[in-house]
Amino acid sequence: MLRGKHIILGICGGIAAYKSVSLLRLLVKAGAEVQVVITPAGKEFITPVTLSALSQKPVVSEFFTANTGEWHSHVDLGLWADCMVIAPATASSIAKMANGVADNMLITTYLSAKSPVFVAPAMDLDMMAHPSTRRNLDLLRSYGNHIIEPESGELASGLVGKGRMEEPEKIVEVLDRFFATREDLHGRKMLITAGPTHEKIDPVRFIGNYSSGKMGYAIAEAAAARGADVTLVSGPVSVQVSNPAINVVRVESAREMLSACEDTFPQCDIAIMCAAVADYAPESVATSKIKREHDEIPVIKLVKNPDIAATLGQEKKKDQILVGFALETDHELENAFDKLGRKNLDMIVLNSMRDAGAGFGVDTNKVTILTSDNRRLEFSLKPKTEVANDILDTILTLK
Ligand code: PMT
C-alpha cells in the first residue's frame, strides 16, 4: 500500500533516532518516496548523510540552506505529503506540536501538513507518564493525529517501563493498514448526526444534554479519511471538523435535525445516527425571558419530538444502511436490541453510562455493536477516533 506514497519522516533528538534509519529503509523498500525532516537535536544522534543516502534526497533541517540561501518551503512539503510520520517524537517536540511552537523546520512542516500525521513517541518512562506529556498527546489526538503508542521494555536510561519507540516494522504495518483501509469508503455518500439538540424554552434557556459531538465528529473524520462523501448534521457543539471536505450542516433543535436529515438521506448509502436527540421539547417557546419574579412557578409542558432514526428507518430503501446508537444506563442489551428492531436499523452501537470512560464528553468510548444479522461484537475501551473506525469496519461487513 505504500508504493508511490509521499511520506515525510520527521526525526527528533532522542536515542531512538537510530531506529529511524531502519524505518526509512523499510519505507523506501516498500516503494514510498520519503523526505526526511530532522530537528537540530536529531542531528546530534544521527547524521543527515546516512539519511540522505538512504532516502536519495537531501535531508531538510533548517529553513534555508546556509551557503546558497535556498528556501525550504514547509508549506510545499506539507502539501506534497500523503502522510507524515514523526519517529521518534520526543516530549519536547510533542509539546511544541501540541501548542504550535513553530521554532524549527519539523514543527512548521507539521503545522502546515494537510495529510494524516502519525506520532511515535520515545522517551523515558517518567517523562512518558508525566501529566503534561499525557495531556499533550491527548491534544494531538484531538487534532486527529494518530499516536503509535510506545512499548514497554528496557530504556536507554537502564530503567524498564513504557517509553520505547514502537519497532520500525510495526510502524510500517500501521501505515500500511491505514492506507489499505483509507479508500474503502470511496464514493459512498454518508450522513452522520452528532452532538446534542437544544430545545428552546425562552430566548435564553433550552433543554439539552451533555453530548460534546466528539463521537459523531470522529466518525465523520474517519469516514472522510476513508474516502466517503460525508454530510455531518451537527447540533450545537464546540468541536470542529479538521477535514474541509466534510459538509457540515448546523442545526439546533430535533425538528431542524430531522429536516436536514430528510434532505440528505434519500441520496445516501449509509447513515449513522450518533446525535443525542432530545426526546421532548417545550410545547411552546416563550417570546420573552421567563421572569423569576412571577408568583407562580412556571410549568413547562413538553411534547414528544420526532424520532429521527425511526423516521429514516421507515423511509429506508433496500440498498441503504441505517446505523443507530443506544446510550443506556440499565438493561443495556435489552434496550439496544429493542431499538435495533423498532427503528428498523441495520446495526446499533451500544454505549453505557455505567462504563467509566464511555459515553458523553470523554475522548474514549467502550461499545458493543449489535447487527440485524444477529451478531454481537464487544470492543474494549479506546479513543473515539479508533471506535469510529471499528464502527466503519463493521458496517462494511453488513452487505
Ligand atoms: O457526543 P459525545 O460527547 O462524544 O457522546 C457520544 C454519545 C454518547 C452522544 C453517543 O455515543 C451516543 O450514544 N449517541 C446516541 C445518544 C442517544 O440519544 O441515544 P438513545 O438511546 O436515546 O437514542 C437511540 C438512537 O435514536 C440514537 O441513534 C439517536 O440518535 C436516535 N434518536 C433518538 C431520539 C430521537 N428523538 N431521535 C433519534 O433519532
CSV table of C-alpha atoms and ligand atoms in Angstrom, one decimal:
chain,number,residue,atom,x,y,z
A,1,MET,CA,0.0,0.0,0.0
A,2,LEU,CA,3.0,2.3,0.5
A,3,ARG,CA,4.2,2.1,-3.1
A,4,GLY,CA,4.4,5.7,-4.6
A,5,LYS,CA,3.2,7.3,-1.4
A,6,HIS,CA,4.9,10.6,-0.4
A,7,ILE,CA,5.9,10.3,3.2
A,8,ILE,CA,7.6,12.9,5.4
A,9,LEU,CA,9.7,11.2,8.1
A,10,GLY,CA,10.3,13.6,11.0
A,11,ILE,CA,13.1,12.8,13.3
A,12,CYS,CA,13.6,14.4,16.7
A,13,GLY,CA,16.6,14.3,19.0
A,14,GLY,CA,16.3,11.1,21.0
A,15,ILE,CA,18.3,7.9,21.3
A,16,ALA,CA,15.6,6.1,19.4
A,17,ALA,CA,16.7,8.1,16.3
A,18,TYR,CA,18.9,5.2,15.4
A,19,LYS,CA,15.7,3.2,14.7
A,20,SER,CA,14.6,5.8,12.2
A,21,VAL,CA,17.3,4.5,9.8
A,22,SER,CA,15.6,1.1,9.7
A,23,LEU,CA,12.2,2.8,9.4
A,24,LEU,CA,13.5,4.8,6.5
A,25,ARG,CA,15.0,1.7,4.8
A,26,LEU,CA,11.7,-0.2,5.2
A,27,LEU,CA,9.6,2.7,3.8
A,28,VAL,CA,11.9,3.1,0.8
A,29,LYS,CA,11.9,-0.7,0.3
A,30,ALA,CA,8.0,-0.6,0.3
A,31,GLY,CA,8.2,1.8,-2.6
A,32,ALA,CA,7.5,5.1,-0.7
A,33,GLU,CA,9.1,8.4,-1.6
A,34,VAL,CA,10.5,9.7,1.7
A,35,GLN,CA,11.5,13.2,2.6
A,36,VAL,CA,13.4,13.3,5.9
A,37,VAL,CA,13.0,16.4,8.1
A,38,ILE,CA,15.2,16.4,11.2
A,39,THR,CA,15.4,18.7,14.2
A,40,PRO,CA,18.7,20.3,15.1
A,41,ALA,CA,18.8,18.0,18.1
A,42,GLY,CA,18.1,15.0,15.9
A,43,LYS,CA,21.3,15.6,14.0
A,44,GLU,CA,23.2,15.0,17.3
A,45,PHE,CA,22.0,11.4,17.2
A,46,ILE,CA,22.1,10.5,13.5
A,47,THR,CA,23.9,12.1,10.5
A,48,PRO,CA,22.0,13.6,7.6
A,49,VAL,CA,24.5,11.9,5.3
A,50,THR,CA,23.2,8.4,6.2
A,51,LEU,CA,19.6,9.6,5.9
A,52,SER,CA,20.0,11.3,2.5
A,53,ALA,CA,21.9,8.3,1.2
A,54,LEU,CA,19.0,6.0,2.1
A,55,SER,CA,16.2,8.4,1.0
A,56,GLN,CA,18.0,9.6,-2.1
A,57,LYS,CA,17.0,13.1,-1.2
A,58,PRO,CA,18.7,16.0,0.7
A,59,VAL,CA,17.7,16.0,4.3
A,60,VAL,CA,15.8,19.1,5.4
A,61,SER,CA,16.6,20.6,8.8
A,62,GLU,CA,16.9,24.4,8.5
A,63,PHE,CA,14.5,26.9,6.9
A,64,PHE,CA,17.1,27.6,4.2
A,65,THR,CA,20.5,26.2,3.0
A,66,ALA,CA,23.2,28.4,4.6
A,67,ASN,CA,25.6,28.6,1.6
A,68,THR,CA,23.0,29.0,-1.2
A,69,GLY,CA,20.2,30.7,0.6
A,70,GLU,CA,17.8,28.2,-0.9
A,71,TRP,CA,14.5,28.4,1.0
A,72,HIS,CA,12.9,25.1,2.2
A,73,SER,CA,9.2,25.6,2.0
A,74,HIS,CA,7.4,23.8,4.8
A,75,VAL,CA,4.1,24.7,3.2
A,76,ASP,CA,5.0,22.9,-0.1
A,77,LEU,CA,6.3,19.9,1.9
A,78,GLY,CA,3.0,19.8,3.9
A,79,LEU,CA,1.0,19.8,0.7
A,80,TRP,CA,3.3,17.2,-1.0
A,81,ALA,CA,2.9,14.5,1.7
A,82,ASP,CA,0.3,11.7,1.7
A,83,CYS,CA,1.3,11.3,5.4
A,84,MET,CA,3.8,12.5,7.9
A,85,VAL,CA,5.4,10.2,10.5
A,86,ILE,CA,7.3,11.6,13.4
A,87,ALA,CA,9.5,8.9,14.8
A,88,PRO,CA,11.0,9.3,17.3
A,89,ALA,CA,8.8,12.1,18.7
A,90,THR,CA,10.4,13.5,21.9
A,91,ALA,CA,8.5,15.0,24.8
A,92,SER,CA,9.7,18.5,23.8
A,93,SER,CA,8.6,18.2,20.1
A,94,ILE,CA,5.3,16.7,21.2
A,95,ALA,CA,4.8,19.7,23.5
A,96,LYS,CA,5.7,22.1,20.6
A,97,MET,CA,3.3,20.3,18.2
A,98,ALA,CA,0.5,20.4,20.7
A,99,ASN,CA,1.0,24.1,21.4
A,100,GLY,CA,2.1,25.4,18.0
A,101,VAL,CA,5.6,26.4,18.9
A,102,ALA,CA,7.0,26.7,15.4
A,103,ASP,CA,10.7,27.2,16.2
A,104,ASN,CA,12.2,24.6,13.8
A,105,MET,CA,11.5,23.2,10.3
A,106,LEU,CA,10.0,20.0,11.6
A,107,ILE,CA,7.3,21.8,13.7
A,108,THR,CA,6.5,24.2,10.9
A,109,THR,CA,6.1,21.3,8.5
A,110,TYR,CA,3.9,19.5,11.0
A,111,LEU,CA,1.7,22.7,11.4
A,112,SER,CA,1.5,23.0,7.6
A,113,ALA,CA,0.7,19.3,6.9
A,114,LYS,CA,-2.7,18.7,5.3
A,115,SER,CA,-2.1,14.9,5.4
A,116,PRO,CA,-2.7,12.4,8.3
A,117,VAL,CA,0.1,12.6,10.9
A,118,PHE,CA,1.5,9.6,12.8
A,119,VAL,CA,3.4,10.2,16.0
A,120,ALA,CA,5.7,7.6,17.6
A,121,PRO,CA,6.8,8.9,21.0
A,122,ALA,CA,10.0,7.7,22.6
A,123,MET,CA,11.2,8.9,26.0
A,124,ASP,CA,12.0,7.7,29.5
A,125,LEU,CA,9.1,6.1,31.4
A,126,ASP,CA,8.7,9.0,33.9
A,127,MET,CA,8.6,11.6,31.1
A,128,MET,CA,6.0,9.4,29.3
A,129,ALA,CA,3.9,9.1,32.3
A,130,HIS,CA,4.0,12.8,33.2
A,131,PRO,CA,0.6,14.5,33.1
A,132,SER,CA,2.0,17.2,30.8
A,133,THR,CA,3.1,14.6,28.2
A,134,ARG,CA,-0.2,12.7,28.5
A,135,ARG,CA,-2.1,16.0,28.1
A,136,ASN,CA,0.0,17.0,25.1
A,137,LEU,CA,-0.6,13.6,23.5
A,138,ASP,CA,-4.3,13.9,24.2
A,139,LEU,CA,-4.2,17.3,22.4
A,140,LEU,CA,-2.5,15.7,19.4
A,141,ARG,CA,-5.2,13.0,19.4
A,142,SER,CA,-7.9,15.7,19.5
A,143,TYR,CA,-6.3,17.3,16.4
A,144,GLY,CA,-6.9,13.9,14.6
A,145,ASN,CA,-3.2,12.8,14.8
A,146,HIS,CA,-2.6,9.1,15.2
A,147,ILE,CA,-0.4,8.2,18.2
A,148,ILE,CA,1.6,5.0,17.8
A,149,GLU,CA,1.9,4.1,21.5
A,150,PRO,CA,5.4,3.3,22.7
A,151,GLU,CA,6.2,-0.2,24.0
A,152,SER,CA,7.2,-1.2,27.5
A,153,GLY,CA,10.8,-2.6,27.8
A,154,GLU,CA,14.3,-1.6,28.7
A,155,LEU,CA,15.0,2.1,28.1
A,156,ALA,CA,18.3,3.9,27.3
A,157,SER,CA,18.4,5.0,31.0
A,158,GLY,CA,18.5,1.4,32.1
A,159,LEU,CA,15.1,1.7,33.6
A,160,VAL,CA,12.3,-0.6,32.5
A,161,GLY,CA,8.9,0.7,31.5
A,162,LYS,CA,6.7,2.3,28.8
A,163,GLY,CA,8.6,4.6,26.5
A,164,ARG,CA,10.4,2.5,23.9
A,165,MET,CA,9.6,3.7,20.4
A,166,GLU,CA,7.5,1.1,18.5
A,167,GLU,CA,9.6,-1.1,16.3
A,168,PRO,CA,10.0,0.2,12.7
A,169,GLU,CA,8.4,-3.0,11.2
A,170,LYS,CA,5.3,-2.3,13.4
A,171,ILE,CA,5.2,1.4,12.3
A,172,VAL,CA,5.3,0.3,8.7
A,173,GLU,CA,2.4,-2.1,9.4
A,174,VAL,CA,0.4,0.7,11.0
A,175,LEU,CA,0.9,2.9,7.9
A,176,ASP,CA,0.2,0.0,5.5
A,177,ARG,CA,-3.1,-0.8,7.3
A,178,PHE,CA,-4.0,2.9,7.3
A,179,PHE,CA,-3.6,3.2,3.5
A,180,ALA,CA,-5.3,-0.2,2.9
A,181,THR,CA,-8.5,0.9,4.7
A,182,ARG,CA,-8.2,4.5,3.6
A,183,GLU,CA,-10.1,4.3,0.4
A,184,ASP,CA,-12.6,1.6,1.2
A,185,LEU,CA,-15.5,4.0,1.5
A,186,HIS,CA,-14.6,5.8,-1.7
A,187,GLY,CA,-17.7,7.1,-3.5
A,188,ARG,CA,-20.0,6.2,-0.6
A,189,LYS,CA,-22.4,9.0,0.4
A,190,MET,CA,-22.7,9.2,4.2
A,191,LEU,CA,-25.0,11.1,6.6
A,192,ILE,CA,-23.8,11.3,10.2
A,193,THR,CA,-25.5,13.1,13.0
A,194,ALA,CA,-23.6,14.4,16.0
A,195,GLY,CA,-23.9,16.4,19.2
A,196,PRO,CA,-27.0,17.3,21.3
A,197,THR,CA,-30.1,19.1,20.3
A,198,HIS,CA,-31.2,22.2,22.1
A,199,GLU,CA,-35.0,22.7,22.6
A,200,LYS,CA,-35.8,26.3,23.3
A,201,ILE,CA,-37.8,27.2,26.4
A,202,ASP,CA,-37.4,31.0,26.0
A,203,PRO,CA,-34.9,33.3,24.3
A,204,VAL,CA,-32.2,32.4,27.0
A,205,ARG,CA,-32.9,28.8,28.0
A,206,PHE,CA,-33.1,25.4,26.5
A,207,ILE,CA,-33.4,21.7,27.3
A,208,GLY,CA,-30.3,19.9,26.2
A,209,ASN,CA,-27.9,17.2,27.2
A,210,TYR,CA,-24.1,16.6,27.7
A,211,SER,CA,-23.2,15.4,24.2
A,212,SER,CA,-20.0,17.1,23.1
A,213,GLY,CA,-20.1,15.9,19.5
A,214,LYS,CA,-16.8,14.1,19.8
A,215,MET,CA,-18.1,10.6,18.9
A,216,GLY,CA,-20.0,11.8,15.8
A,217,TYR,CA,-17.3,14.1,14.6
A,218,ALA,CA,-14.7,11.2,15.0
A,219,ILE,CA,-16.9,9.1,12.8
A,220,ALA,CA,-17.3,11.9,10.2
A,221,GLU,CA,-13.5,12.4,10.2
A,222,ALA,CA,-12.8,8.7,9.9
A,223,ALA,CA,-15.3,8.2,7.1
A,224,ALA,CA,-14.0,11.2,5.1
A,225,ALA,CA,-10.4,9.9,5.6
A,226,ARG,CA,-11.6,6.6,4.1
A,227,GLY,CA,-12.9,8.3,1.0
A,228,ALA,CA,-16.6,8.8,1.9
A,229,ASP,CA,-18.5,11.8,0.8
A,230,VAL,CA,-19.7,13.0,4.3
A,231,THR,CA,-22.6,15.2,5.3
A,232,LEU,CA,-22.4,15.9,9.1
A,233,VAL,CA,-25.6,17.2,10.6
A,234,SER,CA,-24.4,18.7,13.9
A,235,GLY,CA,-26.2,20.0,16.9
A,236,PRO,CA,-24.6,22.9,18.9
A,237,VAL,CA,-21.1,21.8,19.8
A,238,SER,CA,-17.7,23.4,20.2
A,239,VAL,CA,-15.7,20.7,18.3
A,240,GLN,CA,-14.7,21.5,14.8
A,241,VAL,CA,-14.0,19.3,11.7
A,242,SER,CA,-10.5,19.3,10.5
A,243,ASN,CA,-11.2,17.7,7.1
A,244,PRO,CA,-12.5,20.6,4.8
A,245,ALA,CA,-14.2,18.0,2.6
A,246,ILE,CA,-16.9,17.3,5.2
A,247,ASN,CA,-20.1,19.1,4.6
A,248,VAL,CA,-21.3,20.4,8.0
A,249,VAL,CA,-24.9,21.3,8.4
A,250,ARG,CA,-25.5,23.1,11.7
A,251,VAL,CA,-28.9,22.7,13.4
A,252,GLU,CA,-30.2,23.4,16.9
A,253,SER,CA,-33.4,21.5,17.6
A,254,ALA,CA,-34.6,18.0,16.9
A,255,ARG,CA,-37.1,19.2,14.3
A,256,GLU,CA,-34.3,21.1,12.4
A,257,MET,CA,-32.1,18.0,12.6
A,258,LEU,CA,-34.9,15.8,11.2
A,259,SER,CA,-35.4,18.3,8.3
A,260,ALA,CA,-31.7,18.3,7.5
A,261,CYS,CA,-31.5,14.5,7.6
A,262,GLU,CA,-34.6,14.1,5.4
A,263,ASP,CA,-33.0,16.4,2.8
A,264,THR,CA,-29.8,14.3,2.7
A,265,PHE,CA,-30.9,10.7,3.5
A,266,PRO,CA,-32.5,9.9,0.0
A,267,GLN,CA,-29.1,10.4,-1.7
A,268,CYS,CA,-27.2,8.4,1.0
A,269,ASP,CA,-25.7,4.9,1.1
A,270,ILE,CA,-25.0,4.9,4.8
A,271,ALA,CA,-26.5,7.0,7.7
A,272,ILE,CA,-25.1,6.9,11.2
A,273,MET,CA,-27.3,8.5,13.9
A,274,CYS,CA,-24.9,9.4,16.7
A,275,ALA,CA,-26.6,12.6,17.9
A,276,ALA,CA,-28.2,12.6,21.3
A,277,VAL,CA,-31.6,14.0,20.2
A,278,ALA,CA,-33.9,15.4,22.9
A,279,ASP,CA,-36.9,13.2,23.2
A,280,TYR,CA,-39.1,16.1,24.3
A,281,ALA,CA,-39.4,19.8,23.6
A,282,PRO,CA,-41.4,22.5,25.2
A,283,GLU,CA,-44.9,22.7,23.6
A,284,SER,CA,-44.4,26.5,23.1
A,285,VAL,CA,-41.4,28.8,23.3
A,286,ALA,CA,-41.9,32.0,25.4
A,287,THR,CA,-41.1,35.0,23.3
A,288,SER,CA,-39.6,36.9,26.3
A,289,LYS,CA,-37.4,35.7,29.1
A,290,ILE,CA,-39.5,33.9,31.8
A,291,LYS,CA,-39.0,36.0,34.9
A,292,ARG,CA,-38.2,34.7,38.3
A,293,GLU,CA,-40.3,37.4,39.9
A,294,HIS,CA,-43.6,35.7,38.9
A,295,ASP,CA,-45.6,34.4,41.9
A,296,GLU,CA,-46.3,31.1,40.3
A,297,ILE,CA,-43.6,28.7,39.4
A,298,PRO,CA,-43.8,28.2,35.7
A,299,VAL,CA,-44.8,24.7,34.4
A,300,ILE,CA,-43.3,23.8,31.1
A,301,LYS,CA,-45.5,21.4,29.1
A,302,LEU,CA,-43.4,19.1,27.0
A,303,VAL,CA,-44.4,17.4,23.7
A,304,LYS,CA,-42.7,14.4,22.0
A,305,ASN,CA,-40.0,15.2,19.4
A,306,PRO,CA,-39.9,13.2,16.2
A,307,ASP,CA,-37.7,10.1,16.3
A,308,ILE,CA,-35.3,10.9,13.5
A,309,ALA,CA,-33.7,7.4,13.4
A,310,ALA,CA,-37.1,5.7,13.3
A,311,THR,CA,-38.4,8.1,10.6
A,312,LEU,CA,-35.4,7.3,8.4
A,313,GLY,CA,-35.9,3.6,9.2
A,314,GLN,CA,-39.3,3.8,7.7
A,315,GLU,CA,-38.1,5.7,4.6
A,316,LYS,CA,-35.0,3.4,4.1
A,317,LYS,CA,-34.6,1.7,0.8
A,318,LYS,CA,-33.2,-1.8,0.4
A,319,ASP,CA,-29.7,-0.7,-0.6
A,320,GLN,CA,-29.3,1.8,2.3
A,321,ILE,CA,-27.7,1.1,5.6
A,322,LEU,CA,-29.0,2.8,8.7
A,323,VAL,CA,-27.0,2.7,12.0
A,324,GLY,CA,-28.2,3.9,15.3
A,325,PHE,CA,-26.6,4.4,18.7
A,326,ALA,CA,-28.0,3.4,22.1
A,327,LEU,CA,-27.0,5.3,25.2
A,328,GLU,CA,-28.2,3.3,28.1
A,329,THR,CA,-27.9,3.4,31.9
A,330,ASP,CA,-29.5,0.0,32.6
A,331,HIS,CA,-30.8,-3.1,30.8
A,332,GLU,CA,-28.4,-2.1,28.1
A,333,LEU,CA,-28.5,-5.1,25.7
A,334,GLU,CA,-32.3,-5.5,26.1
A,335,ASN,CA,-32.9,-1.8,25.3
A,336,ALA,CA,-30.4,-1.8,22.4
A,337,PHE,CA,-32.0,-4.9,20.8
A,338,ASP,CA,-35.4,-3.2,21.1
A,339,LYS,CA,-34.2,0.0,19.4
A,340,LEU,CA,-32.5,-2.1,16.6
A,341,GLY,CA,-35.8,-3.7,15.7
A,342,ARG,CA,-38.2,-0.9,16.5
A,343,LYS,CA,-36.3,1.8,14.5
A,344,ASN,CA,-35.6,-0.7,11.6
A,345,LEU,CA,-31.8,-0.3,11.9
A,346,ASP,CA,-29.2,-2.5,10.3
A,347,MET,CA,-26.8,-2.0,13.2
A,348,ILE,CA,-26.8,-0.4,16.6
A,349,VAL,CA,-23.8,0.9,18.7
A,350,LEU,CA,-24.4,0.5,22.4
A,351,ASN,CA,-22.5,2.6,24.9
A,352,SER,CA,-23.3,2.6,28.6
A,353,MET,CA,-23.1,5.4,31.1
A,354,ARG,CA,-22.2,2.7,33.6
A,355,ASP,CA,-18.8,2.2,31.9
A,356,ALA,CA,-16.0,4.5,33.1
A,357,GLY,CA,-14.6,6.4,30.1
A,358,ALA,CA,-17.6,5.8,27.9
A,359,GLY,CA,-20.4,8.0,26.6
A,360,PHE,CA,-20.8,11.8,26.9
A,361,GLY,CA,-17.9,14.2,26.7
A,362,VAL,CA,-14.9,11.9,27.1
A,363,ASP,CA,-12.3,11.2,24.4
A,364,THR,CA,-12.8,7.4,24.8
A,365,ASN,CA,-15.7,5.0,24.4
A,366,LYS,CA,-16.5,1.4,25.0
A,367,VAL,CA,-19.0,0.0,22.7
A,368,THR,CA,-20.9,-3.2,21.8
A,369,ILE,CA,-22.2,-3.5,18.3
A,370,LEU,CA,-25.4,-5.4,17.5
A,371,THR,CA,-26.3,-6.2,13.9
A,372,SER,CA,-29.6,-7.1,12.4
A,373,ASP,CA,-28.0,-10.4,11.2
A,374,ASN,CA,-27.7,-11.3,14.9
A,375,ARG,CA,-24.0,-10.6,15.6
A,376,ARG,CA,-22.8,-9.1,18.8
A,377,LEU,CA,-19.3,-7.6,18.8
A,378,GLU,CA,-17.7,-6.3,22.0
A,379,PHE,CA,-14.9,-3.7,21.9
A,380,SER,CA,-12.5,-2.6,24.6
A,381,LEU,CA,-12.3,1.0,25.9
A,382,LYS,CA,-10.4,3.0,23.3
A,383,PRO,CA,-10.1,6.5,21.8
A,384,LYS,CA,-13.2,7.7,19.9
A,385,THR,CA,-11.1,8.0,16.8
A,386,GLU,CA,-10.5,4.3,16.9
A,387,VAL,CA,-14.0,3.4,17.9
A,388,ALA,CA,-15.1,5.3,14.8
A,389,ASN,CA,-13.0,3.0,12.6
A,390,ASP,CA,-14.3,-0.1,14.4
A,391,ILE,CA,-17.9,1.1,13.6
A,392,LEU,CA,-17.0,1.7,9.9
A,393,ASP,CA,-15.2,-1.6,9.6
A,394,THR,CA,-18.3,-3.4,11.0
A,395,ILE,CA,-20.6,-1.5,8.6
A,396,LEU,CA,-18.5,-2.8,5.7
A,397,THR,CA,-19.3,-6.4,6.8
A,398,LEU,CA,-23.0,-5.8,6.7
A,399,LYS,CA,-23.7,-6.1,2.9
B,1,PMT,O1,-21.1,13.5,21.7
B,1,PMT,P1,-20.2,12.8,22.7
B,1,PMT,O2,-20.0,13.6,24.0
B,1,PMT,O3,-19.0,12.2,22.1
B,1,PMT,O4,-21.1,11.5,23.2
B,1,PMT,C1,-21.4,10.5,22.3
B,1,PMT,C2,-22.8,9.9,22.6
B,1,PMT,C3,-22.9,9.4,24.0
B,1,PMT,C4,-23.8,11.0,22.4
B,1,PMT,C5,-23.0,8.8,21.5
B,1,PMT,O5,-22.1,7.8,21.6
B,1,PMT,C6,-24.4,8.2,21.6
B,1,PMT,O6,-24.7,7.3,22.4
B,1,PMT,N1,-25.4,8.8,20.9
B,1,PMT,C7,-26.8,8.5,20.9
B,1,PMT,C8,-27.4,9.1,22.2
B,1,PMT,C9,-28.9,8.8,22.3
B,1,PMT,O7,-29.6,9.7,22.1
B,1,PMT,O8,-29.2,7.5,22.4
B,1,PMT,P2,-30.7,7.0,22.5
B,1,PMT,O9,-30.6,5.6,23.0
B,1,PMT,O10,-31.6,7.9,23.3
B,1,PMT,O11,-31.3,7.0,21.0
B,1,PMT,C10,-31.2,5.9,20.2
B,1,PMT,C11,-31.0,6.3,18.7
B,1,PMT,O12,-32.1,7.0,18.3
B,1,PMT,C12,-29.8,7.1,18.5
B,1,PMT,O13,-29.2,6.8,17.3
B,1,PMT,C13,-30.4,8.5,18.4
B,1,PMT,O14,-29.6,9.4,17.6
B,1,PMT,C14,-31.7,8.3,17.8
B,1,PMT,N2,-32.8,9.2,18.2
B,1,PMT,C15,-33.2,9.3,19.5
B,1,PMT,C16,-34.2,10.2,19.8
B,1,PMT,C17,-34.9,10.9,18.8
B,1,PMT,N3,-35.8,11.7,19.1
B,1,PMT,N4,-34.4,10.8,17.5
B,1,PMT,C18,-33.4,9.9,17.2
B,1,PMT,O15,-33.1,9.8,16.1
